[in-house]
Coordinates of N, CA, C and O in Angstrom, one line a residue:
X8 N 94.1 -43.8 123.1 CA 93.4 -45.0 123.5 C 94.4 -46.2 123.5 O 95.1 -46.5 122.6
X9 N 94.1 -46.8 124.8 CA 95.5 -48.3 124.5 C 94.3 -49.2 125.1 O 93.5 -49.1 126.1
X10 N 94.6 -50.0 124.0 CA 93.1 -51.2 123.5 C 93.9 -52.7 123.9 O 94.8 -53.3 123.3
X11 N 93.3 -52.9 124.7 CA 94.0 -54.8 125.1 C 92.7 -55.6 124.7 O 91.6 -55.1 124.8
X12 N 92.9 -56.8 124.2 CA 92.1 -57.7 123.6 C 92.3 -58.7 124.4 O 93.3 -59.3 124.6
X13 N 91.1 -59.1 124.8 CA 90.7 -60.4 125.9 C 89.5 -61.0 125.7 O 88.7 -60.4 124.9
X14 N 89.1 -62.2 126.2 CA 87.9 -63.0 126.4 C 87.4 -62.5 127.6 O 87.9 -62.7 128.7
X15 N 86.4 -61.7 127.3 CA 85.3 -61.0 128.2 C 84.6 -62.4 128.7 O 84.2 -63.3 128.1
X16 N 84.7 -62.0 130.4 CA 84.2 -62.7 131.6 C 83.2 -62.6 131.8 O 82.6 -61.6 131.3
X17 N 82.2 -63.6 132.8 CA 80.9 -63.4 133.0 C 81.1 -61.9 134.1 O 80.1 -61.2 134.1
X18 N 82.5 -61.2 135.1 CA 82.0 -60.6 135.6 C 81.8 -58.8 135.0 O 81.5 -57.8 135.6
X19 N 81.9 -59.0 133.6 CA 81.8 -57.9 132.6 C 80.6 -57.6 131.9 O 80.4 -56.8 131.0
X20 N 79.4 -58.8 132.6 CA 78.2 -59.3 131.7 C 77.5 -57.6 130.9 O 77.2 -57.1 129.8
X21 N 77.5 -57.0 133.0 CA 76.5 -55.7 132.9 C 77.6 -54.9 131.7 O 77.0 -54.3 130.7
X22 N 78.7 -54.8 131.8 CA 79.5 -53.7 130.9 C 78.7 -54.4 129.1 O 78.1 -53.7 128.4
X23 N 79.0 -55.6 128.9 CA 78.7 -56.2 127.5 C 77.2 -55.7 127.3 O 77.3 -54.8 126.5
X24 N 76.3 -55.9 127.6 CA 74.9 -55.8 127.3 C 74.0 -54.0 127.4 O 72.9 -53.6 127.0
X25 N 75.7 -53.2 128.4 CA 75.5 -51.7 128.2 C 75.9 -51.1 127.0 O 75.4 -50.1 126.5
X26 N 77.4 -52.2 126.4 CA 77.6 -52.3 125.1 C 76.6 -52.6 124.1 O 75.7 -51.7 123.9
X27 N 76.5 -53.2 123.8 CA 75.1 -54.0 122.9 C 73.8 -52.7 123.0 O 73.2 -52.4 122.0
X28 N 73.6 -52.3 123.9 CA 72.5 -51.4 124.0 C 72.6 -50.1 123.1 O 71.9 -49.7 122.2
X29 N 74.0 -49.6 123.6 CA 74.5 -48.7 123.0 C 74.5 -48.6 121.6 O 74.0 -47.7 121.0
X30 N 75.0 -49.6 121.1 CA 75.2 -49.7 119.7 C 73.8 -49.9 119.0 O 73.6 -49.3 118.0
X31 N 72.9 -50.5 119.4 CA 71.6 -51.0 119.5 C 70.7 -49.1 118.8 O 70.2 -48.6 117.8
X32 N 70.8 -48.6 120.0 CA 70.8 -47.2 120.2 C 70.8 -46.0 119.2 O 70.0 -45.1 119.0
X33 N 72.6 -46.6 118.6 CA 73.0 -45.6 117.8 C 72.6 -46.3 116.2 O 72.7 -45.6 115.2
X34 N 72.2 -47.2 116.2 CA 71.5 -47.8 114.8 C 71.0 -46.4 113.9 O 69.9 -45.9 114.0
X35 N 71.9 -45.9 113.2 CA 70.6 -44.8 112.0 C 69.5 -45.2 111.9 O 68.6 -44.7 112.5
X36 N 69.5 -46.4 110.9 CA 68.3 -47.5 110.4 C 68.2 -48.8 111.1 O 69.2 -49.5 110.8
X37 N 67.6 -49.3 111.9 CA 67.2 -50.5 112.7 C 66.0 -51.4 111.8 O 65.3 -52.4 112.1
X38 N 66.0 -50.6 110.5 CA 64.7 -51.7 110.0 C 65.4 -53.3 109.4 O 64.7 -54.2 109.0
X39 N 67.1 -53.2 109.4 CA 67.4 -54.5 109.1 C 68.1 -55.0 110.1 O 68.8 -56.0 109.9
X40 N 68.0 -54.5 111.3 CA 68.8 -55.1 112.6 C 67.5 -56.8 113.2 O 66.3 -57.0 113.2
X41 N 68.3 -57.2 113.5 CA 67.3 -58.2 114.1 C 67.7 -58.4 115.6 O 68.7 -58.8 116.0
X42 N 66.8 -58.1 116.1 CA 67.1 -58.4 117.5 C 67.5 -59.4 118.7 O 66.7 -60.3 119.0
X43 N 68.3 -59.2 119.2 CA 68.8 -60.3 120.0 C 67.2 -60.9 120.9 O 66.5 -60.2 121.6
X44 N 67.2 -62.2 120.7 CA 66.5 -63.0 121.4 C 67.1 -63.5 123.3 O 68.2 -63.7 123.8
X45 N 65.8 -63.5 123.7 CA 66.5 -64.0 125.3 C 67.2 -65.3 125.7 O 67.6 -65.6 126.8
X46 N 67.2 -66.2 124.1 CA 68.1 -67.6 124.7 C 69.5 -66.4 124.0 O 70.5 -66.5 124.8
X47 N 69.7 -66.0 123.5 CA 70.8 -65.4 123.2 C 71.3 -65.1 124.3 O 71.9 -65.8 125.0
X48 N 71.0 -63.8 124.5 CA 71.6 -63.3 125.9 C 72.0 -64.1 127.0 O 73.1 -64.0 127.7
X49 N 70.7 -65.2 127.3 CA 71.0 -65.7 128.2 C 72.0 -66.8 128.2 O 72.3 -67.4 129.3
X50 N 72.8 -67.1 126.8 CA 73.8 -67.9 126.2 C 74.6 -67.1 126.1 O 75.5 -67.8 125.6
X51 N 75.1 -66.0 126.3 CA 76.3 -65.0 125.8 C 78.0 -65.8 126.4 O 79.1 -65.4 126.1
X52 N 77.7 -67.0 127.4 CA 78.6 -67.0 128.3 C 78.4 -68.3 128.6 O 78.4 -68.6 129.8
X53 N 78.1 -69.2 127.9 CA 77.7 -70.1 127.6 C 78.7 -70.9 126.6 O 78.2 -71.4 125.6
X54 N 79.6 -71.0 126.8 CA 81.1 -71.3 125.2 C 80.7 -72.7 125.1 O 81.1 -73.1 124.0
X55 N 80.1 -73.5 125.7 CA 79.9 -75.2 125.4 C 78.5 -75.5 124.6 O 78.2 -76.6 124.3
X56 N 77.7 -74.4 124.2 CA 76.7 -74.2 123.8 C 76.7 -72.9 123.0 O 75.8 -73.1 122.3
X57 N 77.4 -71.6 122.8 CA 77.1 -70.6 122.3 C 78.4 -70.9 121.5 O 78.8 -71.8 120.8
X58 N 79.3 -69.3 122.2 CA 80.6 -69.0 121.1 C 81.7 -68.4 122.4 O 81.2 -68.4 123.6
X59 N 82.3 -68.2 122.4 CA 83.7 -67.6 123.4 C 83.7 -66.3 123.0 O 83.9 -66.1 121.8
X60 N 83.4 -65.2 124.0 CA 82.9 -64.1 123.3 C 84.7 -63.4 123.7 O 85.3 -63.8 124.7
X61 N 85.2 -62.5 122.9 CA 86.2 -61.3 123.1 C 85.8 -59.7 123.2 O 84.7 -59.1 122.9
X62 N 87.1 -59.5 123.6 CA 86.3 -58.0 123.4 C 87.7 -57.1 123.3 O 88.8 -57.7 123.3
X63 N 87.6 -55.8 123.3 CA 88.3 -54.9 123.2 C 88.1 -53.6 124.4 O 87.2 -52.7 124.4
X64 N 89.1 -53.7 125.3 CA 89.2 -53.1 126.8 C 90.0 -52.3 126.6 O 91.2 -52.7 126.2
X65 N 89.6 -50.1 126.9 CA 90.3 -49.2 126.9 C 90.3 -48.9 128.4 O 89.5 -48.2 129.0
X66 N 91.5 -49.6 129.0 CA 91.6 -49.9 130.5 C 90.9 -50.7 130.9 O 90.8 -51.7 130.2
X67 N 90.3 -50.6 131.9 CA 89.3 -52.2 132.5 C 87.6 -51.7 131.6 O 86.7 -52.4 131.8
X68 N 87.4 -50.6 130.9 CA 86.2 -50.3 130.0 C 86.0 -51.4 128.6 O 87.0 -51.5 127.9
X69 N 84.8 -52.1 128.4 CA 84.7 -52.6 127.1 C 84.1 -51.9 126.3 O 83.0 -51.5 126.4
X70 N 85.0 -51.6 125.3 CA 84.7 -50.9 124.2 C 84.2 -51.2 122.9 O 83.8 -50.4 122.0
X71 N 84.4 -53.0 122.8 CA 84.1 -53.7 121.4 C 83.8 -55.0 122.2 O 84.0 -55.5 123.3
X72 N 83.3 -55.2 120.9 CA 83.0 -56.9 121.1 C 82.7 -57.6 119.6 O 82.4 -57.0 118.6
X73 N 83.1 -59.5 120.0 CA 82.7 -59.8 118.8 C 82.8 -61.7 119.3 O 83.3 -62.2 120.2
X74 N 82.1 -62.2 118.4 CA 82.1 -63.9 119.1 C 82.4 -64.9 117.5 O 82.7 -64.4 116.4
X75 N 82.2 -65.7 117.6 CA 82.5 -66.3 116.5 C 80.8 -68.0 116.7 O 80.8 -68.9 117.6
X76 N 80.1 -67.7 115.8 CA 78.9 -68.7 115.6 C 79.6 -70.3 115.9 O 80.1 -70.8 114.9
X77 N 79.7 -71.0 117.0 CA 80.6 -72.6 117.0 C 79.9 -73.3 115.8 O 80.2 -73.4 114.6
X78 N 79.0 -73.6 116.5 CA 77.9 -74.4 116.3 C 77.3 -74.5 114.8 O 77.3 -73.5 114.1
X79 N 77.0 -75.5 114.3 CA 75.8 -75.6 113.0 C 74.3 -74.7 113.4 O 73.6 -73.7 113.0
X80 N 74.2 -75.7 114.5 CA 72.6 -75.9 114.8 C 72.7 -74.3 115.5 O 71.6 -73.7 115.1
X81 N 73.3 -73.7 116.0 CA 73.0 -72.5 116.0 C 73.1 -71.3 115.1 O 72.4 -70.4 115.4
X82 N 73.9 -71.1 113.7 CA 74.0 -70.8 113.0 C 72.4 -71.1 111.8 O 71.9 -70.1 111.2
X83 N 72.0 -72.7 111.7 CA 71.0 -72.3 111.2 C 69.6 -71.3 112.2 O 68.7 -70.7 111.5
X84 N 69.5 -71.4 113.6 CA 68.9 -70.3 114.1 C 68.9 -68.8 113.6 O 67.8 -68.3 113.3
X85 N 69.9 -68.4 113.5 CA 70.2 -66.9 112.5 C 69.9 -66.9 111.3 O 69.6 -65.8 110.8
X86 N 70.0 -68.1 110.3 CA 70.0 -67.9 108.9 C 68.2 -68.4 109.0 O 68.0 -68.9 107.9
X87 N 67.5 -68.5 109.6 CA 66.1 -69.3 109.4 C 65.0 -67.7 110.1 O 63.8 -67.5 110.1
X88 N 66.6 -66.7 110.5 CA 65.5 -65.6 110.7 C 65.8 -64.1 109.7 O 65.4 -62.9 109.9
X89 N 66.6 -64.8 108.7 CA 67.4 -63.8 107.5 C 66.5 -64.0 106.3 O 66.7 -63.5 105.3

C-alpha cells in the first residue's frame, strides 16, 4: 500500500461518507458511537465554519480520514452531547 496524504475535496464527498459508513458498519459496539448529525455532514466541506478535512489516499481510493474541531462554538456542540 503507498498512502499519500491530502486535503480531501468536495469532489471525493461520495468516496468520504462511503468511508464513514463503512467504519460506521464495522463498529463491534455502537452503544458509545454517537452519530453524525445532518448539519454535520452537510458542513463536512465547509472549512470557514467546520474543520479542513484530510485524508489518506491508496491511489486516487480514500482510505482514512480525520479533521481537526476549529471552532469553540462547535466543539461545545460535541461536548453538550457526551
Amino acid at each position: 500500500m503507498n498512502l499519500t496524504y491530502q486535503k480531501i475535496e468536495q469532489k471525493d464527498k461520495e468516496q468520504l461518507f462511503k468511508l464513514i459508513d463503512t467504519v460506521i458498519q464495522g463498529l463491534e459496539n455502537r452503544e458509545y458511537f454517537i452519530p453524525y448529525e445532518q448539519w454535520e455532514l452537510d458542513s463536512m466541506f465547509d472549512e470557514k465554519e467546520y474543520a479542513p478535512l484530510y485524508g489518506a489516499y491508496d491511489r486516487e481510493k480514500l482510505v482514512r480520514n480525520g479533521s481537526i474541531i476549529r471552532f469553540a462554538r462547535y466543539a461545545c456542540r460535541f461536548q453538550k452531547r457526551i
